mmCIF file of C-alpha atoms in Angstrom:
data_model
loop_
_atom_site.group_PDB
_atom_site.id
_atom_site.type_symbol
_atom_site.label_atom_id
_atom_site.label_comp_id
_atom_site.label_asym_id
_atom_site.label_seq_id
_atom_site.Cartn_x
_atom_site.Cartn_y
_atom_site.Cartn_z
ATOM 1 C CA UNK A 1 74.194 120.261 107.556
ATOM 2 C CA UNK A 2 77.628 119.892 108.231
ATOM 3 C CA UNK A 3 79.420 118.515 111.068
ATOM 4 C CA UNK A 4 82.487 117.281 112.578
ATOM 5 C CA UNK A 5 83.580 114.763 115.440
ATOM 6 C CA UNK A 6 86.440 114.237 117.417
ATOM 7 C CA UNK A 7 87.234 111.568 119.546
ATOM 8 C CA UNK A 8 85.851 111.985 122.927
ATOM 9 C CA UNK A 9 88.871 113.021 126.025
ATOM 10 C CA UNK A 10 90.624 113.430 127.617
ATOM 11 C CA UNK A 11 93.404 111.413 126.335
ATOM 12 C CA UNK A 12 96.195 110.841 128.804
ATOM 13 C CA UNK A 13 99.569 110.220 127.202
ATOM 14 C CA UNK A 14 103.117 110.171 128.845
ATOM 15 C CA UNK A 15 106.063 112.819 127.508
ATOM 16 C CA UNK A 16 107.312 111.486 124.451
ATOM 17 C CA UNK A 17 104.417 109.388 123.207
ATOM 18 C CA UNK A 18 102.879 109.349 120.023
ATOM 19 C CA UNK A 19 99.389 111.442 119.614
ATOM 20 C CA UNK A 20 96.733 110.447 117.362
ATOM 21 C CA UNK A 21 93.578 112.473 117.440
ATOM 22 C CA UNK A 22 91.020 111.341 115.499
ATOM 23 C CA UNK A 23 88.273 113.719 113.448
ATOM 24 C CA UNK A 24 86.060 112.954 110.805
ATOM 25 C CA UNK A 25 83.820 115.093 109.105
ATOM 26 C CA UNK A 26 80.106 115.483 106.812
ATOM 27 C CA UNK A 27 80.130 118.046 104.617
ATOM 28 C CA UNK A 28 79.282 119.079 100.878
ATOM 29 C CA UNK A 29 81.526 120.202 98.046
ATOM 30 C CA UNK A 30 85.320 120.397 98.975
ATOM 31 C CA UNK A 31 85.856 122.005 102.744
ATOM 32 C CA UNK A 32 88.425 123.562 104.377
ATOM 33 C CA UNK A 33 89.729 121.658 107.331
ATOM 34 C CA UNK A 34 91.353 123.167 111.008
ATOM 35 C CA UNK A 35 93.106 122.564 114.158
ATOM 36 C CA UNK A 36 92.642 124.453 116.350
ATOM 37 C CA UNK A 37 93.731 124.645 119.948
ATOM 38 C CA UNK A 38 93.234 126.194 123.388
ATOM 39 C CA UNK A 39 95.671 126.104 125.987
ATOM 40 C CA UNK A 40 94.637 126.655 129.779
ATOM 41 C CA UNK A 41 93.045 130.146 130.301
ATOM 42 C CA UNK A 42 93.210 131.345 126.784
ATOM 43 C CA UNK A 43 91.239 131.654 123.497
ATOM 44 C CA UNK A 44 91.633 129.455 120.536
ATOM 45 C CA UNK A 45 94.331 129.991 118.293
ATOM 46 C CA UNK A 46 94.863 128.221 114.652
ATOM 47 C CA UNK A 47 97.331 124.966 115.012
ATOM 48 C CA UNK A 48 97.229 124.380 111.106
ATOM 49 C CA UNK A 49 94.822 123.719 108.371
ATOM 50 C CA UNK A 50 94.309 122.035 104.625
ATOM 51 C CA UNK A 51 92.837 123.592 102.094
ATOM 52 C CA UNK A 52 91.872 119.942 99.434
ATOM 53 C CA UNK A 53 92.556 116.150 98.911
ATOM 54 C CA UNK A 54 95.785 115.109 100.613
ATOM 55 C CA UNK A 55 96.830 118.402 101.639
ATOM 56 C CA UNK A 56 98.911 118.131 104.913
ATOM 57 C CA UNK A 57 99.039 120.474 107.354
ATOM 58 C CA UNK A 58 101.797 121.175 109.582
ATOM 59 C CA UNK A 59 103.310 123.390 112.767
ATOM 60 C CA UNK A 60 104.776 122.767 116.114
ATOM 61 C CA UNK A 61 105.671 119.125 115.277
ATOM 62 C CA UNK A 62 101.950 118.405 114.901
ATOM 63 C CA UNK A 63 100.161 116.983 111.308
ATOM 64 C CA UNK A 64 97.652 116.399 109.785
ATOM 65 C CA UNK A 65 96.463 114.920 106.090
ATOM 66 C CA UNK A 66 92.720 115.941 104.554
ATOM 67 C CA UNK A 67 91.371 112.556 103.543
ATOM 68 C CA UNK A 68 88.932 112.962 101.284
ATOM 69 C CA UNK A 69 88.173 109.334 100.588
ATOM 70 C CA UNK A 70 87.531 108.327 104.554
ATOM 71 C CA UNK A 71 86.480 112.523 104.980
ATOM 72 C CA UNK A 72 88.992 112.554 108.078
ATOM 73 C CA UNK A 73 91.673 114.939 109.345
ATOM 74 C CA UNK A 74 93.197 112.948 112.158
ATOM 75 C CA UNK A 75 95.974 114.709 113.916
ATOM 76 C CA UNK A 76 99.286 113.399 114.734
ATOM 77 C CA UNK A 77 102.489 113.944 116.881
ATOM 78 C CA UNK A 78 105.562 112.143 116.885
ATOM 79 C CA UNK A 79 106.253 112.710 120.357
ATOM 80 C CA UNK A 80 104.315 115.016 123.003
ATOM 81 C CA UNK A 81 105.606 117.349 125.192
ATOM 82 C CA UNK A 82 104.144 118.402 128.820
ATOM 83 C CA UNK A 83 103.493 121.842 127.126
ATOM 84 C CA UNK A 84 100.921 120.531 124.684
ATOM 85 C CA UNK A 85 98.191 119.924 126.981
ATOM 86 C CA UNK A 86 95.866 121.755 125.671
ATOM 87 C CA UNK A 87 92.224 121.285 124.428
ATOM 88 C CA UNK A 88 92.835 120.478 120.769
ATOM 89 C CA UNK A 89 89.001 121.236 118.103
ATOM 90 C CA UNK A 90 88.802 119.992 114.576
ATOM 91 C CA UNK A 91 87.009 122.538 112.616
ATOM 92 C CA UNK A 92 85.700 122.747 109.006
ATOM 93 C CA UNK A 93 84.773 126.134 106.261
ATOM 94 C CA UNK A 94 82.631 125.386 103.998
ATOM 95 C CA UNK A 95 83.203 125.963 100.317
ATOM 96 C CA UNK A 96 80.189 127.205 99.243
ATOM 97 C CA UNK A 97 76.290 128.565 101.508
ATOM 98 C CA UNK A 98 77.490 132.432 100.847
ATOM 99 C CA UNK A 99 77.818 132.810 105.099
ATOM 100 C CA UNK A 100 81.137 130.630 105.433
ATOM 101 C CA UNK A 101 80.289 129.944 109.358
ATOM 102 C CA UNK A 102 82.939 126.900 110.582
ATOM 103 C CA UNK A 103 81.633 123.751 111.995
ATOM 104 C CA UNK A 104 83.504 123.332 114.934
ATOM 105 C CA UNK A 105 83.810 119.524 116.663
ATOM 106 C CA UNK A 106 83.377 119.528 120.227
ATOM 107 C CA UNK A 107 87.258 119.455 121.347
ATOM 108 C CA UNK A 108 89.585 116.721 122.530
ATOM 109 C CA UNK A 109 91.563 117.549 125.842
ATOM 110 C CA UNK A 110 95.095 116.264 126.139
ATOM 111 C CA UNK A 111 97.247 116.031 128.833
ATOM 112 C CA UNK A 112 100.640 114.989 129.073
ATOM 113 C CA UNK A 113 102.800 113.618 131.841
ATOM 114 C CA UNK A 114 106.209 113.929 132.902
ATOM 115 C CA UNK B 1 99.467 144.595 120.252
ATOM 116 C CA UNK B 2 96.436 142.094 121.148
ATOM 117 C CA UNK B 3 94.672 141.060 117.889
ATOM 118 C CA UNK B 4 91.167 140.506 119.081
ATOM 119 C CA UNK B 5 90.772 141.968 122.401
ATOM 120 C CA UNK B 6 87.443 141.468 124.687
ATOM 121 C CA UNK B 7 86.504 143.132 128.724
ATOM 122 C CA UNK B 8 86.149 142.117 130.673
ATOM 123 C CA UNK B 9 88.272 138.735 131.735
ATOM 124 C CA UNK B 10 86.467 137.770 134.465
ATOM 125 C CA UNK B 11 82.744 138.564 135.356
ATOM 126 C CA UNK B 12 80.634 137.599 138.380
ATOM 127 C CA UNK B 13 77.555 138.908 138.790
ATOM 128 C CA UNK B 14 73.785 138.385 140.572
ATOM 129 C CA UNK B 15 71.400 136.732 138.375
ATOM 130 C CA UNK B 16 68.449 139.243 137.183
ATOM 131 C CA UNK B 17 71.555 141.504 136.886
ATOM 132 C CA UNK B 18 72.393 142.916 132.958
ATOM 133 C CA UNK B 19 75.980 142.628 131.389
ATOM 134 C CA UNK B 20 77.845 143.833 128.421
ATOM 135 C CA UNK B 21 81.378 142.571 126.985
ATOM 136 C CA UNK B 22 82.952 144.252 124.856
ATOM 137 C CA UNK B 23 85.226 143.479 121.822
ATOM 138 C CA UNK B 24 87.685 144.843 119.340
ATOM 139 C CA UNK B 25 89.531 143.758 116.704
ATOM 140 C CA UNK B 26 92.258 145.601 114.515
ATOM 141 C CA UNK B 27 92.615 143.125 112.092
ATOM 142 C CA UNK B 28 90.786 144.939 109.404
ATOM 143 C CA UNK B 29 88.543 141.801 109.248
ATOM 144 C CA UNK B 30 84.568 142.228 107.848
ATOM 145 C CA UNK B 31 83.260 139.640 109.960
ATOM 146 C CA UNK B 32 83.135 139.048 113.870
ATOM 147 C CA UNK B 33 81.302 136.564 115.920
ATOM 148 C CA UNK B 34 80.423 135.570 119.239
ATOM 149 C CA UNK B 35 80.519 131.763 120.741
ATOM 150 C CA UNK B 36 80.131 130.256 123.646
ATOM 151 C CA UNK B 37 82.121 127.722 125.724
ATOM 152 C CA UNK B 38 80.528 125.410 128.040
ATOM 153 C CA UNK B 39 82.577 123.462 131.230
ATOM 154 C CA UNK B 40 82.759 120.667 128.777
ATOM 155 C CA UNK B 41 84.473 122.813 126.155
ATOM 156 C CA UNK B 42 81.822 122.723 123.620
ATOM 157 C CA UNK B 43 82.204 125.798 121.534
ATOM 158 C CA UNK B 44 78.698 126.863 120.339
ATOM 159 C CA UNK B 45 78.192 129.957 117.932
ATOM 160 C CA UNK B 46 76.093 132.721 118.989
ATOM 161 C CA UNK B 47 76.476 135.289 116.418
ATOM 162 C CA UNK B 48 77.795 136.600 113.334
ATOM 163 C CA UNK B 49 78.037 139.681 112.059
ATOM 164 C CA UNK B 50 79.257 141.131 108.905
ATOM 165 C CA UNK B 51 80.269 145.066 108.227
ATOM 166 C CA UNK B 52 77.805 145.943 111.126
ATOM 167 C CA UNK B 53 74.811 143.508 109.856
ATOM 168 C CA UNK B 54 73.690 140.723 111.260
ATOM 169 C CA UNK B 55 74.175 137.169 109.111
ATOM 170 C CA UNK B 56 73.844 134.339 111.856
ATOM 171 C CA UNK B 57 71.596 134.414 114.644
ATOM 172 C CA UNK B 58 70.874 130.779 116.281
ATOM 173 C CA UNK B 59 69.074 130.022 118.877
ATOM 174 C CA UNK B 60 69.869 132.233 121.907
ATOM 175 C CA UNK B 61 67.713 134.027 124.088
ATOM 176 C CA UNK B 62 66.631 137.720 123.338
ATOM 177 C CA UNK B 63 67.725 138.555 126.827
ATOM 178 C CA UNK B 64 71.348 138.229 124.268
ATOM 179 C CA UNK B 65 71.311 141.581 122.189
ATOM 180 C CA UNK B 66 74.733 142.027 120.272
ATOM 181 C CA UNK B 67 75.492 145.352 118.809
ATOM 182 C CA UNK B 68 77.998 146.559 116.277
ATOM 183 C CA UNK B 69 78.951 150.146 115.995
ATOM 184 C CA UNK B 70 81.475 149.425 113.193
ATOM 185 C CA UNK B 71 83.007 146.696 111.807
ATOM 186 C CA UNK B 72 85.948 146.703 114.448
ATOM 187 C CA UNK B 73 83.423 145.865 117.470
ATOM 188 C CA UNK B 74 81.488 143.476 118.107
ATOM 189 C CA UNK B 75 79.754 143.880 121.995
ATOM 190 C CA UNK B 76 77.300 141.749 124.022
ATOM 191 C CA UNK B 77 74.514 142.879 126.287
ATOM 192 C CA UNK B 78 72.976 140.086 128.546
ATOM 193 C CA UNK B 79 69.857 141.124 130.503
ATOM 194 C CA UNK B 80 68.260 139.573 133.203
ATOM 195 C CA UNK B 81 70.984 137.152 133.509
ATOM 196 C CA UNK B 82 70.448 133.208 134.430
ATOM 197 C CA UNK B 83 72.437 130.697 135.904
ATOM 198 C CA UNK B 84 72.587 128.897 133.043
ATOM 199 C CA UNK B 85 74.275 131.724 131.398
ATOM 200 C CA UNK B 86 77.528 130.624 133.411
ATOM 201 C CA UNK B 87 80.175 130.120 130.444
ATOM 202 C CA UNK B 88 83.263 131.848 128.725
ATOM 203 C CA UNK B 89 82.153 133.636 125.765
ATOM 204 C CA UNK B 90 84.787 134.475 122.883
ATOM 205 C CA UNK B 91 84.642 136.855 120.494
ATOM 206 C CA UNK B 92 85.970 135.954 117.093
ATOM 207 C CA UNK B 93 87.216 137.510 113.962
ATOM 208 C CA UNK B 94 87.889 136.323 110.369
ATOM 209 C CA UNK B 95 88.240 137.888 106.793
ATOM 210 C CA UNK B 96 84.922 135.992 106.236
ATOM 211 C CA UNK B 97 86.062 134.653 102.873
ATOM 212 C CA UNK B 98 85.600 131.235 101.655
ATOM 213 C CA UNK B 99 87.902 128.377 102.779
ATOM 214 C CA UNK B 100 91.278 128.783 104.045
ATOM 215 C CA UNK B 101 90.806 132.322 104.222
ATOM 216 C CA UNK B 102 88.253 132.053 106.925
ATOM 217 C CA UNK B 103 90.401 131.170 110.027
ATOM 218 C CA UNK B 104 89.002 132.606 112.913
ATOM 219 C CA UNK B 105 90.885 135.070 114.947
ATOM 220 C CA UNK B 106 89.780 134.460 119.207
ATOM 221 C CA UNK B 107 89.940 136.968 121.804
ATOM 222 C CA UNK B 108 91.222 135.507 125.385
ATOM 223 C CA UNK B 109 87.601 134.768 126.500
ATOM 224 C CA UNK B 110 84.993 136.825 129.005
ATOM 225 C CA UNK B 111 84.599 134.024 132.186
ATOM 226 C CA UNK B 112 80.871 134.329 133.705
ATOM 227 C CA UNK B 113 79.986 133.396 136.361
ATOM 228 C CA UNK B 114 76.378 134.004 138.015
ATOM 229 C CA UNK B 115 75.455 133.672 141.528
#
């Protein structure tokens, strides 16, 4: 079936630094691929997404490229603010199984420092 | 105007007690679901429904009945509650279409708690 994984949390980065969450994925046919993320006391809301090969997605100052050769959609930030700690969840839709129910990983905190 | 919107917030109860949450969406979407979200964070799907049918069902307990009245709600009824059945539950929404189309909509989550 398909899955996805994220690195393992939380990741501790000073304001300013340069994010790199990692997420790889198993899946058949041609997926679309999420962020998603969930700040403190709230649900999840969409970050960006890619629909095929070397799609990138974008918002907030935060990307991300679907890899299809390595199957990863690692997410990136030039430089982190103290308002994105968060808990940030790769997340997958299949392309084809006629229910369409995302894989979700199992979610990467972040916290940022002043 | 909330999106997906689910009651209560907060819950705290005596186990053997029975629950229900309730949710609404006015999205216009087809398909809602219900997850699950552990102290770790893990997210684990409950249920999915689709215009008022059932599609997904993993495992859960039957003491777990959700119940669709029409396609804009989506509620959960928990009997004889455990402690184990100490989470935040979301309810979800989506178009239910293939790919990109499927982003799920959350609610602001329902936090358990039993005693």
């Amino acid at each position: 079936g398909d899955s996805v994984t994220q690195m393992e949390g939380p990741v501790t980065l000073s304001e300013e630094a340069f994010l790199t969450i990692n997420c790889t994925y198993t899946a058949t046919g041609y997926p679309s691929l999420f962020w998603y993320v969930q700040y403190p006391g709230e649900g999840l809301q969409l970050l960006l997404k890619a629909t095929k090969a070397d799609d990138k997605g974008s918002n907030k100052g935060f990307e991300a490229t679907y890899r299809k050769e390595t199957t990863s959609f690692h997410l990136e930030k030039g430089s982190v603010q103290v308002s994105d700690s968060a808990v940030y969840f790769c997340a997958l839709s299949p392309s084809s199984g006629g229910s369409y129910i995302p894989t979700f990983g199992r979610g990467t905190s972040l916290i940022v420092h002043p | 105007d909330t999106a997906v919107s689910q009651t209560p917030k907060y819950l705290v109860t005596q186990m053997g007690n029975d629950k229900s949450i309730k949710c609404e969406q006015n999205l216009g979407h087809d398909t809602m679901y219900w997850y699950k979200q552990d102290s770790k964070k893990f997210l684990k799907i409950m249920f999915s429904y689709n215009n008022k049918e059932l599609i997904i069902n993993e495992t859960v307990p039957n003491r777990f009945s959700p119940k669709s009245p029409d396609k804009a709600h989506l509620n959960l009824h928990i009997n004889s509650l455990e402690l184990g059945d100490s989470a935040v539950y979301f309810c979800a929404s989506s178009s239910g279409q293939p790919l990109a189309k499927n982003i799920q909509y959350f609610g602001a989550g329902t936090r358990l708690s039993v005693l």
